Amino acid sequence: MAPKSLRLSKSRFLAGLQCHKQLWWRVHEPDAPELVPDAALRNVLNQGNEVGRRAREYVPGGELVDLPFYEFDNKVAQTRRGPRGYGVVEVKATNSLKPEHLPDVALQVHVLRRAGLPVERAAVMHLNPECRYPDLSNLFAREDVSAPVEGVLLGLPDELAAQQRMLEGPLPQVPIGDHCTRPHDCPFLERCWPKLPDHHVSSLYRIERKKALQYEADGYATIYDLPSDLELSVIHQRQVRAVTAGRMVVEPALAGALVQFASPLAFLDFETVSLAIPRWDGCRPWQNVPVQFSCHAEERGRGLVHYEWLADGAGDPRPALAEALVAACAGARKVVAYYASFERDCIRQLAEAVPRLAKELQRIEKKLVDLLPLVRNHVYHPDFGGSFSIKRTLPALVPGLSYADLKIGDGETATLELMHLMFSEELSPVERVELREALLRYCERDTWAMVKMLAKLRTLVAEQLELF
Ligand code: SF4
């Protein structure tokens, strides 16, 4: 038998399926800093625990066997029941069955059979995307995976033995590849992946990994190395031109595209939370629900006026948010967003959730204009680094303005902190005030960024006209 510290658990085995090297580090360096779960992972784990707890309520007569892990005999005795043989049900906090769930179930079937239990059926019980609050009777959907699990079981003993052998030896040599991010991002990416030079070919906007590898194999490591007769998309061509010239490229068509941004404008941004188990009417599992917005609105006689709204507490925020939104956008001819399909989705949700304001909300939706394609189709700055996210484009287009000075500086953290603010009972009143302030300033920065970016684009057009 393997020494205690080298024994496999379910999560270790699944990590080993992704990569033996990752498993080796997990086992031999359990205190590695990369293995400390970050806020995003902690949120997923917390919500997963809540889903597991809920799932037990959906199994009539079910009882939690919650004995310490070393009480093997008592666990087996408590689990022994059922004249129809045994079934294993794995609960997953996802909205669908995923291929990586199968080895997870298979390992449990393997262990139970080796312990002498004749397991005959296996199922995955996942969240049901058709479920709508408040009717949670169909919160879960079950899928029978008995047949595919039997397939996985065929190779499982060999894989277990291989993992155990590997763990007793030195760190295995495993080349980097697609497996580093599938099915999950490996925590050791920074250890294995080489630091790429600036403007590496993989930084071409949304380039497929396969294509970047091919460019590399052809001897083109960076954008500077690409031959001039290479066939490239229009955006890639602009990126190559900007990078090789070392300065921003602005297309003459920008002037025409700016016409749709007709004043008075409102600049709008939402923040959302996503709950595994829905809490508000009409919501499904993991739905992104708007709970905050910031809006800078141009108003006659008042200049640029800032409106903001942020949920307080666990109640349904949508009616009050929708009302504040309608008031904020009341005078706008066009409503500017960055990646407007997100704002469109939020506004549609609000219209469904608050029918008395549906007409006004639909009017706002019709006024949406998107700043992101305006930049993507007309401008490239070498500092964009192949990304048109506002976090990359803002500091390049508006030097001195970024998210670096804020307590909350990215959308993922904002979402987690919003959940904290709304649902945590552990916050003191002072912490609550501070967190609200940090969230308000973050969302405000998003709309202020759009104000400044649009102004910059107009300046660029004016400069072009002066040149002609
Ligand atoms: S980065 Fe890739 S090769 Fe390195 S341990 Fe992780 S999965 Fe394995």
JSON list of C-alpha atoms and ligand atoms in Angstrom, two decimals, residues 18-23 25 174-177 179-181 186-193, ligand 1:
[
{"chain": "A", "resi": 18, "resn": "GLN", "atom": "CA", "xyz": [-5.74, 16.05, -16.06]},
{"chain": "A", "resi": 19, "resn": "CYS", "atom": "CA", "xyz": [-1.96, 15.84, -15.55]},
{"chain": "A", "resi": 20, "resn": "HIS", "atom": "CA", "xyz": [0.41, 13.62, -13.57]},
{"chain": "A", "resi": 21, "resn": "LYS", "atom": "CA", "xyz": [2.79, 16.50, -12.96]},
{"chain": "A", "resi": 22, "resn": "GLN", "atom": "CA", "xyz": [0.00, 18.56, -11.41]},
{"chain": "A", "resi": 23, "resn": "LEU", "atom": "CA", "xyz": [-0.92, 15.62, -9.16]},
{"chain": "A", "resi": 25, "resn": "TRP", "atom": "CA", "xyz": [2.94, 18.79, -7.01]},
{"chain": "A", "resi": 174, "resn": "VAL", "atom": "CA", "xyz": [4.93, 16.35, -18.82]},
{"chain": "A", "resi": 175, "resn": "PRO", "atom": "CA", "xyz": [4.93, 18.75, -21.78]},
{"chain": "A", "resi": 176, "resn": "ILE", "atom": "CA", "xyz": [2.53, 21.70, -21.64]},
{"chain": "A", "resi": 177, "resn": "GLY", "atom": "CA", "xyz": [-0.53, 21.51, -23.86]},
{"chain": "A", "resi": 179, "resn": "HIS", "atom": "CA", "xyz": [-4.65, 19.66, -20.93]},
{"chain": "A", "resi": 180, "resn": "CYS", "atom": "CA", "xyz": [-3.26, 22.58, -18.89]},
{"chain": "A", "resi": 181, "resn": "THR", "atom": "CA", "xyz": [-6.58, 24.40, -19.15]},
{"chain": "A", "resi": 186, "resn": "CYS", "atom": "CA", "xyz": [-4.17, 24.12, -13.75]},
{"chain": "A", "resi": 187, "resn": "PRO", "atom": "CA", "xyz": [-2.97, 26.09, -10.69]},
{"chain": "A", "resi": 188, "resn": "PHE", "atom": "CA", "xyz": [0.65, 25.59, -11.79]},
{"chain": "A", "resi": 189, "resn": "LEU", "atom": "CA", "xyz": [0.41, 27.30, -15.18]},
{"chain": "A", "resi": 190, "resn": "GLU", "atom": "CA", "xyz": [3.03, 29.89, -14.22]},
{"chain": "A", "resi": 191, "resn": "ARG", "atom": "CA", "xyz": [5.54, 27.21, -13.23]},
{"chain": "A", "resi": 192, "resn": "CYS", "atom": "CA", "xyz": [5.32, 25.33, -16.51]},
{"chain": "A", "resi": 193, "resn": "TRP", "atom": "CA", "xyz": [4.46, 27.88, -19.18]},
{"chain": "B", "resi": 1, "resn": "SF4", "atom": "S1", "xyz": [0.73, 23.55, -16.27]},
{"chain": "B", "resi": 1, "resn": "SF4", "atom": "FE1", "xyz": [0.20, 21.85, -17.58]},
{"chain": "B", "resi": 1, "resn": "SF4", "atom": "S2", "xyz": [1.99, 20.55, -17.60]},
{"chain": "B", "resi": 1, "resn": "SF4", "atom": "FE2", "xyz": [2.23, 21.93, -15.86]},
{"chain": "B", "resi": 1, "resn": "SF4", "atom": "S3", "xyz": [1.39, 20.82, -14.13]},
{"chain": "B", "resi": 1, "resn": "SF4", "atom": "FE3", "xyz": [-0.25, 22.02, -14.96]},
{"chain": "B", "resi": 1, "resn": "SF4", "atom": "S4", "xyz": [-1.30, 20.72, -16.40]},
{"chain": "B", "resi": 1, "resn": "SF4", "atom": "FE4", "xyz": [0.66, 19.78, -15.97]}
]
